[in-house]
Tab-separated table of C-alpha atoms (C1' of nucleotides) in Angstrom:
chain	number	residue	atom	x	y	z
A	1	MET	CA	0.000	0.000	0.000
A	2	PHE	CA	2.048	2.903	1.283
A	3	THR	CA	5.637	3.017	2.382
A	4	LEU	CA	6.664	3.609	5.948
A	5	ALA	CA	7.930	7.075	5.050
A	6	GLU	CA	4.696	7.990	3.277
A	7	GLU	CA	2.602	6.897	6.235
A	8	ASN	CA	4.734	8.928	8.613
A	9	TYR	CA	4.396	12.067	6.520
A	10	LEU	CA	0.628	11.688	6.240
A	11	LYS	CA	0.336	11.146	9.967
A	12	ALA	CA	2.462	14.183	10.790
A	13	ILE	CA	0.479	16.407	8.418
A	14	PHE	CA	-2.801	15.093	9.844
A	15	HIS	CA	-1.677	16.048	13.335
A	16	LEU	CA	-0.581	19.498	12.182
A	17	GLU	CA	-3.937	20.102	10.487
A	18	ASN	CA	-5.756	19.226	13.692
A	19	GLU	CA	-3.502	21.368	15.814
A	20	PHE	CA	-3.583	24.479	13.636
A	21	GLN	CA	-5.943	25.262	10.800
A	22	GLY	CA	-5.663	25.813	7.072
A	23	GLU	CA	-2.662	24.851	5.023
A	24	ILE	CA	0.499	23.471	6.491
A	25	SER	CA	3.930	24.856	5.598
A	26	THR	CA	6.888	22.832	4.449
A	27	ASN	CA	8.907	24.105	7.383
A	28	ALA	CA	6.260	23.097	9.902
A	29	ILE	CA	6.293	19.565	8.550
A	30	ALA	CA	10.078	19.453	8.558
A	31	GLU	CA	10.211	20.630	12.144
A	32	SER	CA	7.576	18.212	13.396
A	33	MET	CA	9.323	15.301	11.680
A	34	GLU	CA	12.853	16.370	12.581
A	35	THR	CA	13.955	16.355	8.982
A	36	LYS	CA	15.049	18.951	6.413
A	37	PRO	CA	12.653	21.132	4.391
A	38	SER	CA	14.177	19.901	1.133
A	39	SER	CA	13.305	16.322	2.039
A	40	VAL	CA	9.766	17.416	2.836
A	41	THR	CA	9.401	19.100	-0.547
A	42	ASP	CA	10.481	15.892	-2.274
A	43	MET	CA	7.998	13.798	-0.386
A	44	ILE	CA	4.997	16.108	-0.609
A	45	GLN	CA	5.456	16.226	-4.366
A	46	LYS	CA	5.214	12.460	-4.438
A	47	LEU	CA	2.178	12.467	-2.147
A	48	ALA	CA	0.519	15.117	-4.304
A	49	GLU	CA	1.008	12.920	-7.386
A	50	LYS	CA	-0.729	10.114	-5.528
A	51	LYS	CA	-3.605	12.498	-4.685
A	52	LEU	CA	-3.112	12.124	-0.974
A	53	LEU	CA	-2.749	15.860	-0.561
A	54	THR	CA	-3.043	19.043	-2.567
A	55	TYR	CA	0.041	21.123	-3.018
A	56	LYS	CA	0.934	24.373	-4.759
A	57	ARG	CA	4.521	25.526	-4.832
A	58	TYR	CA	5.331	27.860	-1.913
A	59	LYS	CA	1.746	27.528	-0.660
A	60	GLY	CA	1.838	24.563	1.687
A	61	VAL	CA	-0.267	21.411	1.662
A	62	GLN	CA	-3.682	20.135	2.659
A	63	LEU	CA	-4.661	16.483	2.967
A	64	THR	CA	-7.298	15.177	0.569
A	65	GLY	CA	-10.055	12.857	1.739
A	66	SER	CA	-8.006	9.780	0.979
A	67	GLY	CA	-4.912	11.287	2.578
A	68	LYS	CA	-6.879	11.894	5.761
A	69	LYS	CA	-8.235	8.371	5.674
A	70	VAL	CA	-4.782	6.829	5.404
A	71	ALA	CA	-3.468	9.040	8.209
A	72	ALA	CA	-6.407	8.258	10.478
A	73	GLY	CA	-5.881	4.561	9.804
A	74	VAL	CA	-2.289	4.775	10.947
A	75	ILE	CA	-3.307	6.723	14.048
A	76	ARG	CA	-6.031	4.176	14.779
A	77	LYS	CA	-3.455	1.410	14.664
A	78	HIS	CA	-1.005	3.367	16.802
A	79	ARG	CA	-3.571	4.014	19.525
A	80	LEU	CA	-5.022	0.501	19.520
A	81	TRP	CA	-1.542	-0.932	19.952
A	82	GLU	CA	-0.923	1.493	22.817
A	83	VAL	CA	-4.038	0.179	24.534
A	84	PHE	CA	-2.764	-3.361	23.994
A	85	LEU	CA	0.645	-2.560	25.434
A	86	VAL	CA	-0.780	-0.905	28.538
A	87	GLU	CA	-3.814	-3.099	29.182
A	88	LYS	CA	-2.485	-6.495	28.205
A	89	LEU	CA	1.273	-6.262	28.576
A	90	SER	CA	1.226	-3.954	31.622
A	91	PHE	CA	3.446	-1.333	30.099
A	92	HIS	CA	3.340	2.058	31.680
A	93	TRP	CA	1.752	4.868	29.659
A	94	ASP	CA	5.055	6.669	29.238
A	95	GLU	CA	6.775	3.645	27.665
A	96	VAL	CA	4.474	2.771	24.807
A	97	HIS	CA	4.886	5.515	22.234
A	98	GLU	CA	8.083	4.298	20.560
A	99	ILE	CA	6.878	0.720	20.264
A	100	ALA	CA	3.498	1.806	18.887
A	101	GLU	CA	5.401	3.976	16.415
A	102	GLN	CA	6.672	0.722	14.900
A	103	LEU	CA	3.534	-1.374	15.314
A	104	GLU	CA	1.379	1.235	13.566
A	105	HIS	CA	2.939	0.235	10.240
A	106	ILE	CA	2.015	-3.455	10.341
A	107	GLN	CA	-0.171	-4.131	7.310
A	108	SER	CA	-3.209	-6.317	7.921
A	109	GLU	CA	-6.828	-5.211	7.975
A	110	GLU	CA	-7.889	-8.385	9.718
A	111	LEU	CA	-5.281	-7.947	12.438
A	112	ILE	CA	-6.686	-4.571	13.428
A	113	ILE	CA	-10.276	-5.791	13.334
A	114	ARG	CA	-9.349	-8.602	15.701
A	115	LEU	CA	-7.079	-6.522	17.907
A	116	ASP	CA	-9.848	-3.947	18.332
A	117	LYS	CA	-12.310	-6.678	19.321
A	118	PHE	CA	-9.781	-8.290	21.669
A	119	LEU	CA	-9.359	-4.960	23.444
A	120	GLY	CA	-13.126	-4.398	23.668
A	121	SER	CA	-13.238	-1.681	20.988
A	122	PRO	CA	-11.772	1.069	23.130
A	123	ASP	CA	-12.589	4.718	22.317
A	124	PHE	CA	-9.474	6.242	23.871
A	125	ASP	CA	-5.817	5.388	24.135
A	126	PRO	CA	-3.895	5.344	27.446
A	127	HIS	CA	-3.148	9.085	27.108
A	128	GLY	CA	-6.819	9.914	26.664
A	129	ASP	CA	-6.548	10.530	22.930
A	130	PRO	CA	-9.516	9.348	20.877
A	131	ILE	CA	-9.072	6.317	18.610
A	132	PRO	CA	-10.393	6.952	15.080
A	133	ASP	CA	-13.047	4.414	14.074
A	134	LYS	CA	-12.550	2.080	11.097
A	135	HIS	CA	-13.769	4.819	8.753
A	136	GLY	CA	-11.211	7.264	10.096
A	137	VAL	CA	-13.694	9.324	12.080
A	138	LEU	CA	-12.480	10.789	15.347
A	139	LYS	CA	-14.887	11.153	18.238
A	140	ARG	CA	-14.658	14.783	19.295
A	141	THR	CA	-14.663	15.226	23.033
A	142	GLU	CA	-15.467	18.360	24.952
A	143	LYS	CA	-12.168	18.661	26.641
A	144	LYS	CA	-10.645	21.813	28.068
A	145	ILE	CA	-7.133	22.667	29.028
A	146	LEU	CA	-6.743	22.645	32.807
A	147	SER	CA	-5.289	26.162	32.746
A	148	GLU	CA	-8.623	27.441	31.426
A	149	ILE	CA	-10.590	26.086	34.385
A	150	ASP	CA	-11.702	28.680	36.897
A	151	LYS	CA	-11.092	28.745	40.629
A	152	ASN	CA	-13.370	26.467	42.651
A	153	GLN	CA	-14.262	24.379	39.606
A	154	LYS	CA	-13.445	20.746	39.161
A	155	GLY	CA	-12.677	18.475	36.218
A	156	VAL	CA	-11.719	14.908	35.353
A	157	CYS	CA	-8.404	14.372	33.653
A	158	VAL	CA	-9.141	12.959	30.186
A	159	GLY	CA	-5.810	13.305	28.450
A	160	VAL	CA	-2.484	15.018	28.041
A	161	LYS	CA	-1.360	17.407	25.336
A	162	GLU	CA	2.300	16.647	25.739
A	163	SER	CA	3.299	13.029	26.247
A	164	SER	CA	6.997	13.046	26.930
A	165	PRO	CA	8.153	10.490	29.504
A	166	GLU	CA	9.271	13.373	31.745
A	167	PHE	CA	5.814	14.886	31.862
A	168	LEU	CA	4.041	11.566	32.278
A	169	GLN	CA	6.389	10.632	35.076
A	170	TYR	CA	5.700	13.937	36.789
A	171	LEU	CA	1.980	13.182	36.597
A	172	ASP	CA	2.536	9.753	38.097
A	173	LYS	CA	4.468	11.236	40.968
A	174	LYS	CA	1.496	13.487	41.609
A	175	LYS	CA	-0.903	10.545	41.196
A	176	ILE	CA	-2.623	12.092	38.197
A	177	SER	CA	-3.835	9.763	35.438
A	178	ILE	CA	-6.807	9.397	33.115
A	179	GLY	CA	-9.948	9.577	35.226
A	180	THR	CA	-8.377	11.449	38.136
A	181	LYS	CA	-10.554	14.218	39.627
A	182	ILE	CA	-8.874	17.588	39.926
A	183	TYR	CA	-10.170	20.541	41.985
A	184	VAL	CA	-8.846	23.991	41.229
A	185	LEU	CA	-8.453	25.663	44.644
A	186	GLY	CA	-6.538	28.717	43.524
A	187	LYS	CA	-5.200	30.437	40.467
A	188	GLU	CA	-2.461	33.053	40.188
A	189	PHE	CA	-3.072	35.481	37.369
A	190	PHE	CA	0.502	36.711	37.214
A	191	ASP	CA	2.092	33.423	36.069
A	192	GLY	CA	-0.885	31.139	35.514
A	193	SER	CA	0.115	28.777	38.299
A	194	MET	CA	-2.523	26.921	40.282
A	195	ILE	CA	-3.188	25.255	43.587
A	196	ILE	CA	-5.091	22.047	42.970
A	197	GLN	CA	-6.399	19.143	44.975
A	198	VAL	CA	-5.946	15.561	43.809
A	199	GLY	CA	-7.417	12.975	46.147
A	200	SER	CA	-6.586	14.250	49.597
A	201	GLU	CA	-3.410	16.033	48.502
A	202	GLN	CA	-3.222	19.734	47.749
A	203	PHE	CA	-0.316	21.126	45.799
A	204	PHE	CA	1.026	23.796	43.506
A	205	ILE	CA	1.370	23.333	39.725
A	206	SER	CA	2.960	25.686	37.214
A	207	HIS	CA	1.229	27.074	34.145
A	208	LYS	CA	3.378	24.773	32.010
A	209	ILE	CA	1.801	21.756	33.709
A	210	ALA	CA	-1.719	23.181	33.610
A	211	GLU	CA	-1.627	23.922	29.909
A	212	ASN	CA	-0.687	20.348	29.031
A	213	LEU	CA	-3.481	18.599	30.905
A	214	TYR	CA	-6.891	18.062	29.353
A	215	VAL	CA	-9.890	17.862	31.649
A	216	GLN	CA	-13.572	17.431	31.184
A	217	THR	CA	-15.690	19.637	33.381
A	218	GLN	CA	-18.682	18.010	34.964
A	219	GLU	CA	-22.035	19.694	34.873
B	1	MET	CA	20.471	-2.566	15.358
B	2	PHE	CA	20.040	-4.449	12.096
B	3	THR	CA	18.021	-3.534	9.057
B	4	LEU	CA	14.976	-5.438	7.950
B	5	ALA	CA	16.873	-6.860	4.977
B	6	GLU	CA	19.784	-7.971	7.156
B	7	GLU	CA	17.458	-9.720	9.586
B	8	ASN	CA	15.707	-11.515	6.760
B	9	TYR	CA	18.961	-12.769	5.277
B	10	LEU	CA	20.218	-14.003	8.648
B	11	LYS	CA	16.935	-15.771	9.298
B	12	ALA	CA	16.936	-17.446	5.874
B	13	ILE	CA	20.526	-18.616	6.276
B	14	PHE	CA	19.776	-19.889	9.779
B	15	HIS	CA	16.920	-21.988	8.424
B	16	LEU	CA	19.081	-23.335	5.602
B	17	GLU	CA	21.816	-24.325	8.041
B	18	ASN	CA	19.311	-26.247	10.132
B	19	GLU	CA	17.780	-27.930	7.134
B	20	PHE	CA	21.021	-28.985	5.469
B	21	GLN	CA	24.476	-29.032	6.994
B	22	GLY	CA	27.767	-27.284	6.389
B	23	GLU	CA	28.140	-24.173	4.298
B	24	ILE	CA	25.295	-22.605	2.405
B	25	SER	CA	25.601	-21.625	-1.252
B	26	THR	CA	24.728	-18.239	-2.707
B	27	ASN	CA	22.212	-19.868	-5.012
B	28	ALA	CA	20.480	-21.677	-2.166
B	29	ILE	CA	20.012	-18.396	-0.308
B	30	ALA	CA	18.773	-16.663	-3.448
B	31	GLU	CA	16.246	-19.396	-4.081
B	32	SER	CA	14.932	-19.506	-0.537
B	33	MET	CA	14.528	-15.733	-0.482
B	34	GLU	CA	13.166	-15.431	-4.001
B	35	THR	CA	15.832	-12.988	-5.036
B	36	LYS	CA	18.811	-12.949	-7.422
B	37	PRO	CA	22.214	-14.472	-6.636
B	38	SER	CA	23.916	-11.152	-7.319
B	39	SER	CA	21.840	-9.467	-4.633
B	40	VAL	CA	22.778	-12.231	-2.241
B	41	THR	CA	26.481	-11.778	-2.945
B	42	ASP	CA	26.165	-8.070	-2.154
B	43	MET	CA	24.420	-8.662	1.127
B	44	ILE	CA	26.572	-11.515	2.391
B	45	GLN	CA	29.626	-9.361	1.838
B	46	LYS	CA	28.098	-6.731	4.087
B	47	LEU	CA	27.122	-9.317	6.693
B	48	ALA	CA	30.629	-10.788	6.592
B	49	GLU	CA	32.100	-7.332	7.294
B	50	LYS	CA	29.842	-7.103	10.320
B	51	LYS	CA	31.097	-10.523	11.478
B	52	LEU	CA	27.631	-12.052	11.363
B	53	LEU	CA	28.834	-14.799	9.060
B	54	THR	CA	32.031	-16.101	7.521
B	55	TYR	CA	32.370	-15.978	3.792
B	56	LYS	CA	35.017	-16.938	1.240
B	57	ARG	CA	34.441	-16.150	-2.422
B	58	TYR	CA	32.806	-19.048	-4.254
B	59	LYS	CA	32.708	-21.050	-1.028
B	60	GLY	CA	29.392	-20.179	0.556
B	61	VAL	CA	28.667	-18.849	4.014
B	62	GLN	CA	28.335	-19.987	7.609
B	63	LEU	CA	26.751	-17.974	10.421
B	64	THR	CA	29.011	-16.912	13.279
B	65	GLY	CA	27.878	-17.111	16.888
B	66	SER	CA	26.490	-13.608	16.805
B	67	GLY	CA	24.842	-14.198	13.432
B	68	LYS	CA	23.058	-17.213	14.847
B	69	LYS	CA	21.986	-15.268	17.889
B	70	VAL	CA	20.451	-12.493	15.811
B	71	ALA	CA	18.657	-15.004	13.586
B	72	ALA	CA	17.328	-16.986	16.532
B	73	GLY	CA	16.093	-13.748	18.078
B	74	VAL	CA	14.093	-12.929	14.969
B	75	ILE	CA	12.664	-16.447	14.837
B	76	ARG	CA	11.787	-16.253	18.520
B	77	LYS	CA	9.843	-13.074	17.872
B	78	HIS	CA	8.134	-14.544	14.799
B	79	ARG	CA	6.942	-17.611	16.671
B	80	LEU	CA	5.842	-15.768	19.792
B	81	TRP	CA	3.740	-13.437	17.655
B	82	GLU	CA	2.231	-16.430	15.899
B	83	VAL	CA	1.171	-17.813	19.252
B	84	PHE	CA	-0.346	-14.443	20.103
B	85	LEU	CA	-2.258	-14.283	16.852
B	86	VAL	CA	-3.693	-17.773	17.224
B	87	GLU	CA	-4.270	-17.918	20.987
B	88	LYS	CA	-5.363	-14.364	21.673
B	89	LEU	CA	-6.760	-13.070	18.408
B	90	SER	CA	-8.266	-16.392	17.267
B	91	PHE	CA	-6.505	-16.458	13.929
B	92	HIS	CA	-6.268	-19.766	12.204
B	93	TRP	CA	-2.809	-21.365	11.972
B	94	ASP	CA	-2.692	-20.928	8.208
B	95	GLU	CA	-3.283	-17.158	8.386
B	96	VAL	CA	-0.557	-16.018	10.730
B	97	HIS	CA	2.692	-16.381	8.834
B	98	GLU	CA	2.577	-13.189	6.782
B	99	ILE	CA	1.608	-11.017	9.718
B	100	ALA	CA	4.295	-12.557	11.919
B	101	GLU	CA	6.737	-11.905	9.093
B	102	GLN	CA	6.163	-8.206	9.740
B	103	LEU	CA	5.864	-8.333	13.528
B	104	GLU	CA	9.165	-10.201	13.884
B	105	HIS	CA	11.036	-6.994	13.038
B	106	ILE	CA	9.598	-4.830	15.806
B	107	GLN	CA	12.525	-3.692	17.920
B	108	SER	CA	11.978	-3.808	21.664
B	109	GLU	CA	13.552	-6.222	24.130
B	110	GLU	CA	11.002	-5.373	26.776
B	111	LEU	CA	8.099	-6.011	24.413
B	112	ILE	CA	9.217	-9.573	23.800
B	113	ILE	CA	9.880	-10.243	27.474
B	114	ARG	CA	6.338	-9.134	28.272
B	115	LEU	CA	4.710	-10.800	25.284
B	116	ASP	CA	6.368	-14.088	26.238
B	117	LYS	CA	5.100	-13.762	29.802
B	118	PHE	CA	1.606	-12.777	28.618
B	119	LEU	CA	1.482	-15.924	26.504
B	120	GLY	CA	2.701	-18.137	29.348
B	121	SER	CA	6.200	-18.646	27.914
B	122	PRO	CA	5.170	-21.130	25.230
B	123	ASP	CA	7.732	-23.620	23.920
B	124	PHE	CA	6.151	-24.178	20.518
B	125	ASP	CA	4.388	-22.078	17.914
B	126	PRO	CA	1.005	-23.009	16.388
B	127	HIS	CA	2.708	-25.145	13.723
B	128	GLY	CA	4.603	-27.136	16.336
B	129	ASP	CA	7.921	-25.404	15.709
B	130	PRO	CA	10.043	-24.784	18.779
B	131	ILE	CA	10.469	-21.202	20.008
B	132	PRO	CA	14.117	-20.332	20.696
B	133	ASP	CA	14.671	-19.153	24.281
B	134	LYS	CA	15.996	-15.660	25.074
B	135	HIS	CA	19.556	-16.882	24.541
B	136	GLY	CA	18.704	-18.219	21.107
B	137	VAL	CA	18.737	-21.858	22.109
B	138	LEU	CA	16.258	-24.130	20.349
B	139	LYS	CA	14.756	-27.054	22.192
B	140	ARG	CA	15.446	-30.049	20.004
B	141	THR	CA	12.540	-32.409	19.791
B	142	GLU	CA	12.627	-36.021	18.759
B	143	LYS	CA	10.346	-35.654	15.836
B	144	LYS	CA	10.154	-37.960	12.831
B	145	ILE	CA	8.642	-37.475	9.429
B	146	LEU	CA	5.353	-39.380	9.158
B	147	SER	CA	6.545	-41.129	5.986
B	148	GLU	CA	9.280	-42.808	8.052
B	149	ILE	CA	6.830	-44.381	10.457
B	150	ASP	CA	6.290	-48.101	9.962
B	151	LYS	CA	3.005	-49.911	9.458
B	152	ASN	CA	0.973	-50.483	12.625
B	153	GLN	CA	2.843	-47.762	14.511
B	154	LYS	CA	1.312	-44.595	15.859
B	155	GLY	CA	2.499	-41.069	16.472
B	156	VAL	CA	1.290	-37.674	17.619
B	157	CYS	CA	1.407	-34.839	15.153
B	158	VAL	CA	3.883	-32.269	16.503
B	159	GLY	CA	4.431	-30.044	13.530
B	160	VAL	CA	4.494	-29.485	9.819
B	161	LYS	CA	7.468	-29.152	7.513
B	162	GLU	CA	5.633	-27.185	4.904
B	163	SER	CA	3.258	-24.475	6.091
B	164	SER	CA	1.520	-23.181	3.002
B	165	PRO	CA	-2.138	-22.274	3.459
B	166	GLU	CA	-3.061	-25.026	0.981
B	167	PHE	CA	-1.366	-27.715	3.025
B	168	LEU	CA	-2.667	-26.429	6.351
B	169	GLN	CA	-6.176	-26.257	4.952
B	170	TYR	CA	-5.874	-29.829	3.708
B	171	LEU	CA	-4.877	-30.883	7.214
B	172	ASP	CA	-7.841	-29.042	8.672
B	173	LYS	CA	-10.182	-30.792	6.315
B	174	LYS	CA	-8.759	-34.080	7.509
B	175	LYS	CA	-8.984	-32.890	11.142
B	176	ILE	CA	-5.248	-33.113	11.660
B	177	SER	CA	-3.634	-30.510	13.916
B	178	ILE	CA	-0.903	-30.319	16.576
B	179	GLY	CA	-1.592	-33.057	19.107
B	180	THR	CA	-3.646	-35.276	16.801
B	181	LYS	CA	-2.947	-39.016	17.112
B	182	ILE	CA	-2.183	-40.755	13.833
B	183	TYR	CA	-2.138	-44.546	13.278
B	184	VAL	CA	-0.353	-45.929	10.253
B	185	LEU	CA	-2.558	-48.774	9.041
B	186	GLY	CA	-0.863	-49.434	5.756
B	187	LYS	CA	2.052	-48.312	3.631
B	188	GLU	CA	2.612	-48.709	-0.121
B	189	PHE	CA	6.289	-49.127	-0.999
B	190	PHE	CA	5.830	-48.253	-4.640
B	191	ASP	CA	4.745	-44.624	-4.148
B	192	GLY	CA	5.127	-44.089	-0.411
B	193	SER	CA	1.420	-43.523	0.108
B	194	MET	CA	-0.252	-44.547	3.348
B	195	ILE	CA	-3.549	-45.504	4.893
B	196	ILE	CA	-3.890	-43.801	8.246
B	197	GLN	CA	-6.457	-43.488	10.972
B	198	VAL	CA	-7.276	-40.153	12.560
B	199	GLY	CA	-9.924	-40.320	15.248
B	200	SER	CA	-12.505	-42.710	13.885
B	201	GLU	CA	-11.775	-41.901	10.232
B	202	GLN	CA	-9.525	-43.996	8.022
B	203	PHE	CA	-8.182	-42.562	4.804
B	204	PHE	CA	-5.477	-42.522	2.186
B	205	ILE	CA	-2.660	-39.961	2.120
B	206	SER	CA	0.009	-39.475	-0.553
B	207	HIS	CA	3.726	-39.552	0.077
B	208	LYS	CA	3.784	-35.777	-0.431
B	209	ILE	CA	1.494	-35.349	2.565
B	210	ALA	CA	3.318	-37.916	4.689
B	211	GLU	CA	6.721	-36.334	4.154
B	212	ASN	CA	5.524	-32.930	5.345
B	213	LEU	CA	4.059	-34.031	8.673
B	214	TYR	CA	6.181	-34.354	11.794
B	215	VAL	CA	5.116	-36.843	14.421
B	216	GLN	CA	6.472	-37.952	17.738
B	217	THR	CA	6.326	-41.675	18.276
B	218	GLN	CA	5.262	-42.789	21.713
B	219	GLU	CA	7.249	-45.395	23.549
C	1	DT	C1'	9.831	50.911	-3.191
C	2	DT	C1'	14.033	48.938	-2.549
C	3	DA	C1'	16.811	46.070	0.374
C	4	DT	C1'	17.069	42.324	3.425
C	5	DA	C1'	15.582	38.178	5.513
C	6	DT	C1'	13.059	34.029	5.440
C	7	DT	C1'	10.951	30.197	3.249
C	8	DT	C1'	10.727	26.946	-0.274
C	9	DT	C1'	12.421	24.647	-4.127
C	10	DT	C1'	15.875	22.733	-7.191
C	11	DA	C1'	20.077	20.405	-8.316
C	12	DG	C1'	23.207	17.157	-7.313
C	13	DC	C1'	25.106	13.653	-4.304
C	14	DC	C1'	24.849	9.632	-0.922
C	15	DT	C1'	23.247	5.062	1.021
C	16	DT	C1'	20.480	0.868	0.966
C	17	DG	C1'	18.919	-2.781	-1.461
C	18	DT	C1'	17.582	-4.359	-5.700
C	19	DC	C1'	18.291	-5.691	-10.701
C	20	DT	C1'	20.585	-7.137	-15.470
C	21	DA	C1'	24.447	-8.228	-18.174
C	22	DA	C1'	28.969	-9.659	-18.448
C	23	DA	C1'	33.158	-11.708	-16.491
C	24	DA	C1'	35.435	-15.092	-13.685
C	25	DA	C1'	35.806	-19.245	-11.140
C	26	DA	C1'	34.429	-23.916	-10.273
C	27	DA	C1'	32.355	-28.114	-11.585
C	28	DT	C1'	31.118	-31.386	-15.023
C	29	DT	C1'	31.447	-33.894	-19.312
C	30	DA	C1'	33.620	-35.662	-23.214
D	1	DT	C1'	43.028	-32.782	-20.407
D	2	DA	C1'	40.057	-29.808	-22.942
D	3	DA	C1'	35.516	-28.130	-23.615
D	4	DT	C1'	31.281	-26.955	-21.784
D	5	DT	C1'	28.036	-25.871	-18.254
D	6	DT	C1'	26.906	-24.040	-13.877
D	7	DT	C1'	27.729	-21.058	-10.121
D	8	DT	C1'	29.312	-16.931	-8.297
D	9	DT	C1'	31.008	-12.428	-8.560
D	10	DT	C1'	31.620	-7.838	-10.508
D	11	DA	C1'	30.158	-3.732	-12.850
D	12	DG	C1'	26.879	-0.550	-13.697
D	13	DA	C1'	22.093	1.079	-13.314
D	14	DC	C1'	17.885	2.266	-10.732
D	15	DA	C1'	14.338	3.647	-7.068
D	16	DA	C1'	13.459	5.344	-2.413
D	17	DG	C1'	14.525	8.570	0.845
D	18	DG	C1'	17.621	11.366	2.837
D	19	DC	C1'	21.246	15.326	2.825
D	20	DT	C1'	23.863	19.981	1.523
D	21	DA	C1'	24.393	24.022	-1.136
D	22	DA	C1'	22.589	27.192	-4.155
D	23	DA	C1'	18.737	29.427	-6.528
D	24	DA	C1'	14.128	31.270	-6.579
D	25	DA	C1'	10.044	33.003	-4.514
D	26	DT	C1'	7.822	35.300	-0.827
D	27	DA	C1'	7.634	38.187	3.218
D	28	DT	C1'	9.416	41.922	6.046
D	29	DA	C1'	11.833	46.211	7.059
D	30	DA	C1'	13.773	50.531	6.025
DNA sequence: TTATATTTTTAGCCTTGTCTAAAAAAATTA
DNA sequence: TAATTTTTTTAGACAAGGCTAAAAATATAA
């Protein structure tokens, strides 16, 4: 079907389109993939020929319907494998990304159908990110960034924006994971830091932490 | 560590060494990998430089200790994944080879340690082939080819030599799988065909079938 | 608007792994 | 032993995917 490199480009562009809006620049792709802009130009020209994205010189790219579908398929596989690694093989949520990065390229429709069933057709991966369905459709969740929650409000942690091992390990130390209830006890306007309560513990978190945690507010 | 192509060559050579003995010819490798002898020469020169095998021009190759270890590691991964596919995802034994062919190249020590544990540290794959241990050591089993079993003797099917879907499907139709007891009721010297009993059924099998079934005779 | 800076593309080269065609070595046959 | 066939290697080419350096287009500043 598609080469490993092609799949990785499509995935990266898909993520960029969801993060920002409109067309995506060559440089943005290069940066997100840790490669050189000239390599990106080469590849997007190939992907444009295959109608996976539209591309005009100097004007950036935009995924076509089929490009989006391929990308969502890769992301579906990535996230299902992450669920497998955490739920079945007892990996910790900060250890699974690299392995899933490889597993996402295994080619077999049937494998993913069966893996999904085996895992009970999960809707979210261990970081709280939604798993695209078999048609590539992402369930949109009403999640907010913790830093946007007001004083005296509460939310349930539903995901993380950043998923570096360092950050995930910090969250573990503070006993924060998917499903954890967080109360905002105080908020400092000057630097965006917060005092929050998790379980029976109250502690301080910086703006940097608060802006990388997704919560769902309960009505 | 090693590239996909390197791993595949090492694996193919490892299998050839176990099947025949002594040094392995360029042509034999090319045939087993469905590639051209010139490509094989290129690759074995690279592998020789990396000390994964010894090679003298026109004299064939032989895996070194480390070459064998790498190959056994790949085979271990292949067979563990096959067990996973059959036991956990309910694949049929004739459907798993191609997928395992991809999964065997996933790089993660920890993944295999945990997968092995999750599967209950199996010793054999769904075709009855032994799974090398973490040091690359293969349990040798005392298996014979069914065609070598004498009249009025019985054996338990422990594996297959050939594992094409066609052959495995034939075996299914005849209700033969790993663990099935087989009685040799008659044997024709002219063409090597046999009359066997499986469960309550008695039927004829050709020499071609009999020479591709491994059985363990019971004493 | 012109000059400067940034972004993007092009051109050319490299590596991996493959191939075909031709040359060289080894094995076989007469 | 000489001639022929088979096997193996070498030489040269190609595609994928990456890189650097330079050119071209666009954006920004004076």
